[in-house]
C-alpha positions in Angstrom: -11.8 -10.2 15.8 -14.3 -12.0 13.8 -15.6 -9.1 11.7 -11.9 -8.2 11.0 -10.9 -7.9 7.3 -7.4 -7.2 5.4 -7.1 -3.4 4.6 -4.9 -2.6 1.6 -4.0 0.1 -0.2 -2.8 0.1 -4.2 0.9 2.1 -4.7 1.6 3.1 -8.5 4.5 2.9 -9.0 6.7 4.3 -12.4 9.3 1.3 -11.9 7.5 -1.8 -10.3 10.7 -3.6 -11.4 12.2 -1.9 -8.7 10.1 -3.2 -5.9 10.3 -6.5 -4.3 8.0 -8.7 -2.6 7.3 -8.7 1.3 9.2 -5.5 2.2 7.8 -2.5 4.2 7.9 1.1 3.0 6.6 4.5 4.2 5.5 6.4 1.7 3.8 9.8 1.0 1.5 11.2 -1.3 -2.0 11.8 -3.4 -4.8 9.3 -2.0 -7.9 8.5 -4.9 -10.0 6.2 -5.5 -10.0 3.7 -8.8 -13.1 1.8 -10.0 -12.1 -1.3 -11.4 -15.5 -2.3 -13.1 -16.5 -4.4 -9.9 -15.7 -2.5 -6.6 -13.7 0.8 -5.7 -10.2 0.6 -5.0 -7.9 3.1 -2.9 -5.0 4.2 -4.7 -1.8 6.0 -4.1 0.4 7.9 -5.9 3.5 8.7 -4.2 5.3 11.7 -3.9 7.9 9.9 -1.8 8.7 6.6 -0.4 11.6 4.5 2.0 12.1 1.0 2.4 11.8 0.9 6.3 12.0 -2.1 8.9 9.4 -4.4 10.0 7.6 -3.5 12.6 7.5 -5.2 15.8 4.3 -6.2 15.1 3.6 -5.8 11.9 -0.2 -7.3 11.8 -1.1 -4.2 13.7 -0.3 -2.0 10.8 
């Protein structure tokens, strides 16, 4: 669609080590909001998360 736009969602993380580029999780947990100084951010912090497979489709999620 023309007026579509990339929706994303920030995950802290205590170990960003252990996460790797391009892979899909689920995860669970407390949803805010972060104000960088310039626009608001949402944020996650996770209570739990899985690595999971790609989806069929993924540009639908």
């Amino acid at each position: 669609a023309a007026d579509a736009r990339p929706i994303f969602i920030l995950l802290q993380h205590t170990h960003p080590e252990a996460l790797e580029n391009d892979r899909w999780v689920r995860a669970k947990g407390t949803l805010s909001v972060k104000n960088d100084g310039r626009i608001e951010l949402p944020w996650l912090t996770p209570s739990f998360w899985e690595d999971v497979e790609e989806p069929k489709s993924p540009f639908l999620y």
